[in-house]
């Protein structure tokens, strides 16, 4: 089957064309078409993966252009890394397609579903192509398609001005990352003369270390934009304006993972440069902690999960930077399932309650048992409670930092784990326990949605157990790197092929996570029995004030003082005004500069001519000086 | 024999006069004259230089072509100025700044 | 030997015929257009047979470089005539002169790329320019068109004054008008070389609208008839770049002056100003004019790099830019003569009104923004690669940043087409000729995008021929 792996991204192309030709007509049928083609893609991915398991790899390419004696080849590379990645991605996209069939029903009347499915299919093309591409330029092309589709999908509800603005923001911020990626590619091409990944890995040890570090950091810059790492994370919380399935797709499985995958794919380039690895690890570790503390204070269920995603992606980069591709990829896969689950469950809740605000939920456990249970599984996995999948991978990530001997990184990892457990269960308790505080009459969603949730919940529960197998699998993969790369990397200590289990660390992280959950339980479940909020269920303002007070109390519990609260507020403030402000500010400065510059276009021809003379004199002065 | 530098100085002075005329006069016809002066300063250069090279006739041919082109330019310029006068009722160039920013 | 001028001769003949038809009937608006198309096709066919010819007729040189460039100019003229057919059908006066002027301008451009000598170059350049001035002012009763023609003419004449003065100095220093001969002598140290070079950069910079010699561009592009704007943006700009290459790369290659740095600096200014001012524009024609300025900046990156790949990438860029802009202005010509308007909001709901043109416009915008794998991506890609290859890191970096900024305003157009709902969106008939022209551009952009090899290869061969 592996010989046909090039068909994987081709299949959705057909679906895209069919849905596109469908034009503006509203028919659910396009969904079935899209699912059909995605299913074919998935089957081929599965077949290819089985071949990979049997020890095969596949690399085929065609020459697209020869320019100045340098060939530009495009092709497909299926090895252990891309084999398993393409399987996970195609499975998730398939599940999200199926879920969309149920989720998008209420929107049939107002929006064009064929457009939705066309965009989804194009997104799948980009994502699957990105995974199996065998060279950087091709990766970049699919990378851009992915970015374009996420822009279209976030802005799907285009009549909402916030959606349009969020889409634009996501587009521009990730483009900033793309620029760095492209610069990295160009630098590598100029100095190594090839785009091909395998050839680059062969050539990398001979390249100048400064150039290599620069290129690697630039490629990582692309990943920072796409994977919403500090300081380019600002687009992701805003991107929550899209339909929830879209958020799930973009966040959980695919688009944000593209950045992590990009680093993992180019790992041989990174491991040769200690500085690049350190950059990756620290940006990842810092983002993990920073975003987790942001998630503490959000009341919008989707935003909590969005910040949580940023934080978990930080974990993956932390692991990659610390030298363990196994831990990074393992967390990526587990996270793909449990975060998709959390998003889809959140979508299910939002569909039922018609609001994103967790203060207006509560007690949903009784009316939506399936959603409640599946989301519980997802939350336990995210918090890192054994035996759910997150436990295994998070443990490996922290272990990789610990084993590297870097205490700062280890602290980032453990502190973020504590916060993660707390905010996750804060959401779960507020939404599912206690009494309902909203005005709607929530009820369980259609079967098609809950069945997807169930499948994902099963995955979230069990995928952790592949750890032992997966460790060997990735270890085997690392051995396929060029010999010189491995030797150099082991010599300079940037790579950790083996992680030695550390029981003390494992117990400590579990205890910390469990304590956080207990605190959340004490706080939010106790609060629910408070008569004040039962008596005034229709006064959200009151509840909000109460809630706020309780939050303060809880923070005192957690951090043993008000410092913690101030810190959380401070990070919130910094994020909102400084980081976001700088990103926005650059945009605004550009705009105003344009506004000022166009004033020289006065419309008077003689002023134009005078400016020509000034320009001429400037050139002559330059010649005179040089 | 008059040194070539004198011719160059003359042409430079004419050239500057032309630039000045084009960029300050409010009447497009006078601007057009400024442009003619600029072109003719180049002609002076060509003719002056032609004496110092064996195949100097090339420069003289160049000057002829410049004169022809300048005439064509003036013709089109005048035609446009006539249209401007018909449509705007004036030829003050301050008026012709509707296209801007 | 004389057969190498036949394409130009054919075009000139048909230009005359096109005017001649107006003697019999001013009402027949299609006859001159068909004649022009016939002339262009004949010339194209004849040109095709000259592919491997390398020959000279007096000062008229024909080689592979000239052949490639002539193909581009003829194709642009073909597209512009097609666009103009629908656009001018409702014009209340004779249109024979219009097509004749387009053909004459094309002849000028074609001779420019065959010129290796200053007199020929200058006369051909002026032939193209003078026709363009008249074209810009063609709508005699339209104040905007008048003003555009006025500004274009004065700016152009002023610049040709600068060019001539520069050329006269160069002649004075070298005693020849042959570009290759100039190149051998000009390595002397003389302050007049500075003066001459500065004047030439300023004078020819106007034609490709390099900042700060760009200011006519937005005004003329906005005011001129839209099909003329397409012609200026696609054809005239390509000619400007060709002249730049011929004069600077052939003639002044060895000049003892650091003109490459000036070009690099001007390129930075041009890209940046074009892009950030375009952010503010509401009128799409004007926005695309600023985008044209920005693209001139990109093209100059390749000239600053001055490697074979860099110069070829510049030409490649001009080729893709010509296709994208001819197509985009073609769509705007449609909206203009159907009374839809030219501002971003006016394009709202174009998807429903004219689906083919809307789709084409979308692709053009994506390509202009440099999205892979469209034509615009490859040209930028090769330009930046050549800049890095020549050690001009900063230039490449600023180029890439600029291409990010540019996405913002192109995205506005796309958003308008699909998102803004006009009060009433009824299907409007898409005229055959115009749609054909736009679709040809679209196919060109897609073909170059998916299979850029033969194009960049041909241009590389052409450039290798003329580079010293």
Coordinates of C-alpha atoms in Angstrom, one line a residue, chain A residues 20 23-24 63-70 72 74 112 115 137 140-142 144-145 147-148 151-152 155 158-160 164-165 168-169 171-172 175-176 178-180 182-183 185-187 189-191 195 211 214 218 587-605 607-616 619-620 622-626, chain C residues 147 150-152 154-155 158-159 162 191 193-202 212-219 257-259 261-262 266 272-273 276-277 279-281 286 290 309 351-352 359 366 369-373 377-378 380-382 384-386 388-389 393 396-397 400-401 403-405 407-408 411-412 415 418-421 449-453 456-457 460:
Chain A
X20 CA -16.5 23.7 -4.7
X23 CA -21.2 26.3 -5.3
X24 CA -23.7 28.0 -3.0
X63 CA 12.0 16.6 -10.9
X64 CA 9.9 19.7 -11.1
X65 CA 12.4 22.3 -12.2
X66 CA 16.1 22.6 -12.9
X67 CA 17.3 26.1 -12.3
X68 CA 20.9 27.1 -12.8
X69 CA 21.9 23.4 -12.5
X70 CA 20.1 23.0 -9.2
X72 CA 14.0 21.2 -7.4
X74 CA 9.0 17.1 -5.3
X112 CA -23.3 27.3 2.9
X115 CA -18.2 26.0 1.3
X137 CA 9.9 23.7 -0.4
X140 CA 6.2 25.1 2.7
X141 CA 3.7 25.1 -0.1
X142 CA 1.4 22.8 1.9
X144 CA 0.8 27.9 3.2
X145 CA -2.3 26.0 2.0
X147 CA -2.6 28.6 6.8
X148 CA -4.9 29.8 4.1
X151 CA -7.9 31.7 7.7
X152 CA -11.0 30.7 5.7
X155 CA -13.6 33.4 9.3
X158 CA -18.0 35.9 8.2
X159 CA -21.0 38.0 9.2
X160 CA -19.5 38.2 12.7
X164 CA -13.4 38.3 10.4
X165 CA -11.0 40.2 12.6
X168 CA -7.2 38.2 9.8
X169 CA -5.1 38.3 12.9
X171 CA -3.5 34.9 9.1
X172 CA -1.1 37.8 9.7
X175 CA 2.4 34.7 8.2
X176 CA 5.1 36.3 10.3
X178 CA 6.0 31.7 7.6
X179 CA 8.4 34.4 6.7
X180 CA 11.0 33.1 9.0
X182 CA 10.8 30.8 4.1
X183 CA 14.0 32.5 5.1
X185 CA 14.5 27.4 3.5
X186 CA 16.3 29.9 1.3
X187 CA 19.3 30.0 3.5
X189 CA 19.1 26.2 -0.3
X190 CA 21.7 28.7 -0.9
X191 CA 24.3 27.0 1.4
X195 CA 15.5 21.2 -0.5
X211 CA 24.5 29.2 9.3
X214 CA 20.4 30.4 12.0
X218 CA 14.3 30.4 11.4
X587 CA 0.4 46.3 12.4
X588 CA -0.9 49.7 13.4
X589 CA 2.5 51.4 12.9
X590 CA 2.6 50.0 9.4
X591 CA -0.9 51.3 8.8
X592 CA -0.1 54.8 10.1
X593 CA 3.2 54.9 8.2
X594 CA 1.2 54.2 5.1
X595 CA -1.3 56.9 6.0
X596 CA 1.4 59.4 6.4
X597 CA 3.4 58.4 3.4
X598 CA 0.5 58.7 1.1
X599 CA 0.2 62.4 1.9
X600 CA 3.3 63.0 -0.2
X601 CA 1.1 62.0 -3.1
X602 CA -0.5 65.4 -3.2
X603 CA -1.7 65.2 -6.8
X604 CA 0.4 68.2 -7.8
X605 CA 2.7 67.3 -10.7
X607 CA 5.7 68.5 -6.3
X608 CA 6.2 65.1 -7.9
X609 CA 8.9 66.6 -10.2
X610 CA 10.6 68.3 -7.3
X611 CA 10.7 65.0 -5.4
X612 CA 12.3 63.5 -8.5
X613 CA 15.0 66.1 -8.3
X614 CA 15.5 65.5 -4.6
X615 CA 15.8 61.8 -5.3
X616 CA 18.3 62.5 -8.0
X619 CA 21.7 59.5 -5.4
X620 CA 24.4 61.9 -6.5
X622 CA 25.5 58.9 -2.2
X623 CA 27.9 58.5 -5.2
X624 CA 29.9 61.4 -4.0
X625 CA 30.2 60.0 -0.5
X626 CA 31.2 56.5 -1.6
Chain C
X147 CA -5.5 64.6 -15.8
X150 CA -1.3 65.3 -18.4
X151 CA 0.7 64.0 -15.4
X152 CA 2.0 61.1 -17.4
X154 CA 4.9 65.9 -18.0
X155 CA 6.5 63.3 -15.8
X158 CA 10.8 65.5 -17.6
X159 CA 12.4 62.1 -17.1
X162 CA 17.1 63.6 -17.4
X191 CA 32.8 62.7 -11.5
X193 CA 30.1 59.3 -14.6
X194 CA 28.3 59.8 -11.3
X195 CA 26.2 62.5 -12.7
X196 CA 25.3 60.5 -15.8
X197 CA 24.5 57.4 -13.8
X198 CA 22.4 59.3 -11.3
X199 CA 20.4 60.8 -14.1
X200 CA 19.9 57.5 -15.9
X201 CA 18.7 55.8 -12.7
X202 CA 16.3 58.7 -12.1
X212 CA 11.0 58.3 -5.4
X213 CA 10.4 58.5 -9.2
X214 CA 7.1 56.7 -8.9
X215 CA 4.6 59.4 -8.2
X216 CA 2.9 59.4 -11.5
X217 CA 2.0 55.8 -11.2
X218 CA -1.0 55.8 -8.9
X219 CA -2.5 58.9 -10.5
X257 CA 30.4 53.4 -9.4
X258 CA 28.5 51.5 -6.8
X259 CA 25.2 51.7 -8.6
X261 CA 23.9 49.6 -3.8
X262 CA 21.7 52.4 -5.1
X266 CA 15.8 52.0 -4.1
X272 CA 8.1 49.2 1.4
X273 CA 6.4 52.4 0.2
X276 CA 2.3 50.2 3.0
X277 CA 0.6 52.9 1.1
X279 CA -2.9 49.3 2.7
X280 CA -4.9 52.6 2.7
X281 CA -6.4 52.5 -0.7
X286 CA -5.2 52.7 -7.2
X290 CA 0.7 50.8 -5.5
X309 CA 19.7 33.9 -11.8
X351 CA -18.7 36.0 -6.8
X352 CA -22.4 35.9 -7.6
X359 CA -12.5 33.3 -9.3
X366 CA -3.2 35.1 -4.2
X369 CA 0.6 38.0 -2.6
X370 CA 3.0 35.2 -3.5
X371 CA 1.1 32.1 -2.4
X372 CA 2.6 28.8 -3.6
X373 CA 2.3 27.2 -6.0
X377 CA 5.4 32.7 -5.6
X378 CA 8.1 31.4 -7.9
X380 CA 9.6 36.1 -5.5
X381 CA 11.2 32.9 -4.4
X382 CA 13.9 33.1 -7.1
X384 CA 15.0 36.3 -2.7
X385 CA 17.2 33.3 -3.4
X386 CA 19.3 35.3 -5.8
X388 CA 20.8 35.7 -0.5
X389 CA 23.1 34.1 -3.1
X393 CA 20.6 39.3 3.2
X396 CA 15.9 39.5 0.9
X397 CA 14.7 39.9 4.5
X400 CA 10.0 38.7 2.6
X401 CA 8.6 41.0 5.2
X403 CA 5.4 40.2 1.0
X404 CA 3.7 39.6 4.3
X405 CA 2.4 43.1 4.5
X407 CA -1.1 39.9 1.9
X408 CA -3.2 42.3 4.0
X411 CA -6.9 39.7 1.3
X412 CA -9.2 42.7 1.5
X415 CA -12.8 39.1 1.3
X418 CA -16.9 36.6 -1.4
X419 CA -18.1 38.2 1.8
X420 CA -19.6 41.6 1.3
X421 CA -23.2 41.2 0.3
X449 CA 2.9 28.2 -11.0
X450 CA 2.7 24.5 -11.5
X451 CA 5.4 24.2 -14.2
X452 CA 7.8 27.1 -14.0
X453 CA 10.7 25.2 -15.4
X456 CA 12.7 30.4 -16.0
X457 CA 14.9 28.2 -18.2
X460 CA 18.0 32.2 -17.9

